[in-house]
Amino acid sequence: MMNACPGILNTGMYGAVVLPYAVGIFSLIILKRWKRLQWAFFFLSTLFQLFAAYSLFRSGNFGSGISQKFPLALSPIPGLGQSAFFQFTGLGFIFFAGSTIVTLIISIFSLAFNDRDHATGVAPLWTILMGANAGIFFAGDWFSFLISWEVMGWTSFLIIAHGREDSRKAALYYYILSLIGSSAMLAGIFIGISGSGSMAIADSVRYFSGLWGTRNSLVVLSTLFFTIAFFAKSAVFPFYMWPSLAHAEAPDDFSSFLSGVMIKYGVFGLIAVVLPIYRAGYVGPAVRGVPLYLAVLGWFGVITAVLGTLYAIKQDDMKKLMAYSTVSNIGLIIAALSMNSSLGIAAALFHTFNHMVFKGGIFLSLASVKYRTGEREMHKLGGMAYRMPLSFFTFLICIIAAAGIPPMSGFASKWMIYQALFEKKMLIMAIPAFFASTGSFLYLYRGLHTIYLGQLSNRFAKIKEVPAPMAFAMLIMMFIVMLGGFFPGLVLSPVNSIFTGMGLAPISQDLFSIQGVTTSIRLTSIGAIFMGSFFIVGFLYLIGRKREHVEQLDTYTSGETPEEWGLTEEKYHYGMHFYEPFEVTIEPFLKGTSMDGLFRRIGFEAGKLSGTVKRWFNTPQLGTLVLLIVVVLLVVVFGGIV
Amino acid sequence: MNYIILFLILPLFSAFLAPVCNIVRGRFGKYLNIAVYAAGAAGGIYFFSVSGFDAYSVIIGGWKPPYGINLYLGPVAFGFGILIYFIAFLIHIYDLQNNRPAYYHMLFALFVFASLGMTMTGDLFNLFIFIEIGTIALLGLSASVSSGSGARGALKYFVPAALVSMIMLAGIALLYSSLGTLNIAHIARSSELNGSLAFLLGIGILGIFFFEAELFPFNTWVPDLYRGAPSSIAAGVAGIGGIAGVVSFGRVFLTMMAGSDTFRFARSRLTAVVFIIAAASIVIGELAALKEEDVKKVLAFSSVSHMGIVVLTFSIGGSVALTAGLFILLNHSVVKPLMLMTAGFYIKTSGKARWREMRGIARRYPLTGALFVVGALSLMGMPLFAGFWGKMILLKDLFSGQGSLSAAGQQTFPLIGAAVILFSVILEGTYFMRIGHVFFEAQPSEDIARRSRRLKISLSTAAPALILALVVVLFGLRPGLIEGYLSRAASDLINTADYINNVLVALSAAGGAL
């Protein structure tokens, strides 16, 4: 079957990767004057990528575990060995499919979002970024991977900065960490290439796996290089503070993509490169069967989850809050996949895809609110549910999923994460994970209450719901979130089927249920119970007595006149300092662990070093210069001779 | 008559004719230069296609080497010679709109002639002469725009140049008295020198190359010259001067010193010195650029760093590393003039020299801004651009455990080199992306908006930059086009035995021992 339709596979693969580059460059150069058309082309390009994904799915060996190579048309480089090639692996495919679906929905949103008042002009770069996106997931050799990774880096920098000064500063923080990661990754990659003698990623992984027992330190060092790169890209401790700046300052629709898709690249990298090395043939210290390195990784994940939650609780800005929520969720994903078991990786992948959708939905809903109101700080909003019900519902459904409450998809994936930790008896790790996960309810509800519930300010009394494409996009996101909650098998079956190819035993699940370690749950039933109770309540509401409509303030004040107490409408909404006592309690802990201060300090010292070095070039006296040169030459000569 | 010699002396014609023609008709000198460079490039391509990768040793004056001077036109000299003509051609087109004094074109032609000579000559003293001609031409050129900073840059170039030239002269004299010959091939074939003497000679002769190649600690002139000289001259120094300096450095260091037995006892130490100076230059160049406010000085510091990377590959040795180094040199010689042209245009349009004050200028001139960003991405080594391949080949070689030319640093030098280069990538990315983005930020200031309404970009300004950017993208997407040639050029520099055979044909044929 492999050779049955190589033509379609070839076209599909090339189309998925190369076409977006071409469309993006075309868009950038030719379509400069027609910005709306650029967004249309972005949508079309992503749609084509989805078709490519579909054709690959139909005609490829999806699930049988065989990967196929497609040589590229790039001329081979004698100094570097073989020509670059792409590889169709199951893992890469599901990441590609997931990211393409989410991006397609976002692109529908962007079509309407980027009107004259809100246009950001980032469509061509984003199109190119989608090509790099596919390239990362389908790369078979290190060069395709590197090319895609680096192109992803600089295009995302330019998009996040999108011509504004404060956005540029946020983007630069992100990009510097990304460059540090890239440099570290280059070291790891070239150690692998020189050791395995080949450019293929699989060969390097095999090379490193084979070194266990003989050169443990080299393997650990190399995987550390990779881990630094993937941690920097996925915002894991200690690199966890950049999303609050970058995700917040990016264009609103791109924030959805950043938090939804881009932050997962590190997760993909870890599963594809680092985890297999620690699987077969591992010889070294282990904690309850988990290699020590991975256990430490898991702890980093858990710390990230806790810190993300704590910082999110403090935020007043809705985008920063959700950015920290992303950090927290990534921490949970890392904790699950560090167990390096089928259940752990399945849990991580399930939560990854769920997060893609529900975080994408949350950011789209926030973008809708910002589109209509222009505000990002939550205490200035309120009562949006009355004017923008669809955005409200999207936000509600998605935060239910984010909090891990049934019947939404987040419940199933978080449940699996805990099961994965239990399987390896990592109970002490599970405790902070629980804390982070349940603590998320605090900030998620704050977002809901402060933005959508409470008083509607007079300023926004006349705003409308968002235009149709944006509403449609949010509807689809909601629908997928609910679908994933009722039928977990829709995501888990594809995930399960790639495991044999990865050398893992499949987990037991079906369309409606998942088998864990302590028990199994039948999610469709749980969902049905929740929906049933919802309908009962709804029914009671409908048959209840006639209701009287009162003004909002009336219900709170019970007849008192709050103006006497100096309260205004805005203060009444009580969005400011929502969790002040809690913030005061955790402040010392956060100050102690803040990486932000450390990085700023490093940046500051580098700047001072730069100034010192520059002063060398400003030597005014030519005589001093001559003397210096003579001295240097004398030192070298005598040093060499003696 | 050996027409191949025209490849070298064509600029001499225009140098002497330009002032004469200027008397007859004012702007004739400009166009003469352009025609000459185009002819030179075309001629070079023609000769190259005819000769393939063979090396020509052209005898000057009828006396066979080592008695007489010879030119060595191998892959390196041809390819980089064509590149020098090409860059000079584009710089002159860029310069068309400016009014330059009459002596400007003569001096530029002399500068090009000297640079070509440096890449081609086979005689050490002849090389020294070419270096001096280039220095004098450059001094006049950089001070030609009547501003204090131009003269200051020239002075800061001149005084250290005089010092290292004297030292080189002393080294050459010492070498001549020891070996009795000044022909590079013949020196490489001579008997072994005493270790200390070889080391002393090596340092003395290499000093001027460190200076030309903008390496620490001989590079204090670089930021001031880039800043003070007109942008086209800075582009000339970066592109043409850089090529000449590095190629001749390679010839002297790799062919004459490292590849031969003459300097055998000092080879290890000399390599160590080269490595340390190169690595220091990389780090210092990047650090200095990090906080620099003046955009041309940022480009100057970036040049320092890149020259450091290229020279680092010389100290690593080996065909693969050298190919990478030449690739990086090629990329830098194409990109730096591109960036200097775009920066120069922005400086002229905005009237400001600091990049922070040029915020938003790319909103008025987006093509130029995009070209600047393309150049920056290529220097950073980002894929889709030529700079990516050079850095990748180099890193692969550094991690391959191949060792370096120096015995002492066999294992450590490649690793230190890799660490330094990876570190430089981070810093370079930071400041270049920052500057590139600031150009595109928000609304341009009133000042810039007002001036830009009057100044439209002309074809002669935009076209050279665009062509260079296209070259960068072409080699970025199809590196195979150039990689074969570059590895031949690399072996041209390393393969001392072939070099000697090609030059000293008469001697080896006669079997005479000299």
PDB file of N, CA, C and O in Angstrom, chain A residues 373-393:
ATOM      1  N   THR A 373     -15.027  46.597  22.220  1.00  0.00           N
ATOM      2  CA  THR A 373     -14.889  47.587  23.290  1.00  0.00           C
ATOM      3  C   THR A 373     -13.552  48.306  23.282  1.00  0.00           C
ATOM      4  O   THR A 373     -13.431  49.398  23.821  1.00  0.00           O
ATOM      5  N   GLY A 374     -12.508  47.682  22.739  1.00  0.00           N
ATOM      6  CA  GLY A 374     -11.193  48.291  22.776  1.00  0.00           C
ATOM      7  C   GLY A 374     -10.489  48.155  24.109  1.00  0.00           C
ATOM      8  O   GLY A 374      -9.402  48.684  24.298  1.00  0.00           O
ATOM      9  N   GLU A 375     -11.096  47.451  25.062  1.00  0.00           N
ATOM     10  CA  GLU A 375     -10.477  47.344  26.391  1.00  0.00           C
ATOM     11  C   GLU A 375      -9.857  45.985  26.595  1.00  0.00           C
ATOM     12  O   GLU A 375     -10.353  44.976  26.113  1.00  0.00           O
ATOM     13  N   ARG A 376      -8.756  45.974  27.360  1.00  0.00           N
ATOM     14  CA  ARG A 376      -8.138  44.699  27.700  1.00  0.00           C
ATOM     15  C   ARG A 376      -8.122  44.457  29.193  1.00  0.00           C
ATOM     16  O   ARG A 376      -7.954  43.341  29.650  1.00  0.00           O
ATOM     17  N   GLU A 377      -8.288  45.516  29.960  1.00  0.00           N
ATOM     18  CA  GLU A 377      -8.251  45.343  31.412  1.00  0.00           C
ATOM     19  C   GLU A 377      -9.642  44.985  31.903  1.00  0.00           C
ATOM     20  O   GLU A 377     -10.620  45.642  31.567  1.00  0.00           O
ATOM     21  N   MET A 378      -9.695  43.947  32.697  1.00  0.00           N
ATOM     22  CA  MET A 378     -10.995  43.357  32.977  1.00  0.00           C
ATOM     23  C   MET A 378     -11.904  44.245  33.812  1.00  0.00           C
ATOM     24  O   MET A 378     -13.111  44.220  33.655  1.00  0.00           O
ATOM     25  N   HIS A 379     -11.324  45.032  34.713  1.00  0.00           N
ATOM     26  CA  HIS A 379     -12.207  45.804  35.585  1.00  0.00           C
ATOM     27  C   HIS A 379     -12.914  46.916  34.823  1.00  0.00           C
ATOM     28  O   HIS A 379     -13.820  47.526  35.326  1.00  0.00           O
ATOM     29  N   LYS A 380     -12.493  47.176  33.594  1.00  0.00           N
ATOM     30  CA  LYS A 380     -13.194  48.198  32.822  1.00  0.00           C
ATOM     31  C   LYS A 380     -14.367  47.609  32.047  1.00  0.00           C
ATOM     32  O   LYS A 380     -15.110  48.315  31.400  1.00  0.00           O
ATOM     33  N   LEU A 381     -14.451  46.285  32.045  1.00  0.00           N
ATOM     34  CA  LEU A 381     -15.526  45.619  31.302  1.00  0.00           C
ATOM     35  C   LEU A 381     -16.599  45.176  32.293  1.00  0.00           C
ATOM     36  O   LEU A 381     -16.604  45.579  33.441  1.00  0.00           O
ATOM     37  N   GLY A 382     -17.464  44.303  31.802  1.00  0.00           N
ATOM     38  CA  GLY A 382     -18.507  43.818  32.700  1.00  0.00           C
ATOM     39  C   GLY A 382     -19.831  43.772  31.969  1.00  0.00           C
ATOM     40  O   GLY A 382     -20.131  44.652  31.178  1.00  0.00           O
ATOM     41  N   GLY A 383     -20.586  42.734  32.249  1.00  0.00           N
ATOM     42  CA  GLY A 383     -21.916  42.636  31.667  1.00  0.00           C
ATOM     43  C   GLY A 383     -21.926  42.371  30.182  1.00  0.00           C
ATOM     44  O   GLY A 383     -22.951  42.558  29.528  1.00  0.00           O
ATOM     45  N   MET A 384     -20.812  41.936  29.635  1.00  0.00           N
ATOM     46  CA  MET A 384     -20.756  41.704  28.194  1.00  0.00           C
ATOM     47  C   MET A 384     -21.728  40.618  27.750  1.00  0.00           C
ATOM     48  O   MET A 384     -22.111  40.570  26.580  1.00  0.00           O
ATOM     49  N   ALA A 385     -22.097  39.743  28.677  1.00  0.00           N
ATOM     50  CA  ALA A 385     -22.971  38.637  28.285  1.00  0.00           C
ATOM     51  C   ALA A 385     -24.290  39.149  27.733  1.00  0.00           C
ATOM     52  O   ALA A 385     -24.916  38.511  26.890  1.00  0.00           O
ATOM     53  N   TYR A 386     -24.715  40.308  28.207  1.00  0.00           N
ATOM     54  CA  TYR A 386     -26.015  40.827  27.751  1.00  0.00           C
ATOM     55  C   TYR A 386     -25.959  41.308  26.315  1.00  0.00           C
ATOM     56  O   TYR A 386     -26.947  41.259  25.594  1.00  0.00           O
ATOM     57  N   ARG A 387     -24.801  41.807  25.913  1.00  0.00           N
ATOM     58  CA  ARG A 387     -24.694  42.357  24.568  1.00  0.00           C
ATOM     59  C   ARG A 387     -24.049  41.372  23.600  1.00  0.00           C
ATOM     60  O   ARG A 387     -24.299  41.456  22.407  1.00  0.00           O
ATOM     61  N   MET A 388     -23.181  40.513  24.079  1.00  0.00           N
ATOM     62  CA  MET A 388     -22.450  39.600  23.191  1.00  0.00           C
ATOM     63  C   MET A 388     -22.629  38.172  23.683  1.00  0.00           C
ATOM     64  O   MET A 388     -21.704  37.564  24.202  1.00  0.00           O
ATOM     65  N   PRO A 389     -23.847  37.661  23.536  1.00  0.00           N
ATOM     66  CA  PRO A 389     -24.124  36.347  24.119  1.00  0.00           C
ATOM     67  C   PRO A 389     -23.309  35.214  23.512  1.00  0.00           C
ATOM     68  O   PRO A 389     -22.917  34.281  24.219  1.00  0.00           O
ATOM     69  N   LEU A 390     -23.022  35.299  22.235  1.00  0.00           N
ATOM     70  CA  LEU A 390     -22.287  34.186  21.620  1.00  0.00           C
ATOM     71  C   LEU A 390     -20.850  34.137  22.143  1.00  0.00           C
ATOM     72  O   LEU A 390     -20.330  33.065  22.472  1.00  0.00           O
ATOM     73  N   SER A 391     -20.252  35.304  22.248  1.00  0.00           N
ATOM     74  CA  SER A 391     -18.896  35.333  22.808  1.00  0.00           C
ATOM     75  C   SER A 391     -18.923  34.808  24.237  1.00  0.00           C
ATOM     76  O   SER A 391     -18.023  34.099  24.673  1.00  0.00           O
ATOM     77  N   PHE A 392     -19.983  35.183  24.956  1.00  0.00           N
ATOM     78  CA  PHE A 392     -20.119  34.727  26.337  1.00  0.00           C
ATOM     79  C   PHE A 392     -20.183  33.205  26.396  1.00  0.00           C
ATOM     80  O   PHE A 392     -19.498  32.565  27.200  1.00  0.00           O
ATOM     81  N   PHE A 393     -21.016  32.639  25.547  1.00  0.00           N
ATOM     82  CA  PHE A 393     -21.156  31.184  25.583  1.00  0.00           C
ATOM     83  C   PHE A 393     -19.868  30.476  25.211  1.00  0.00           C
ATOM     84  O   PHE A 393     -19.509  29.458  25.806  1.00  0.00           O
TER      85      PHE A 393
END
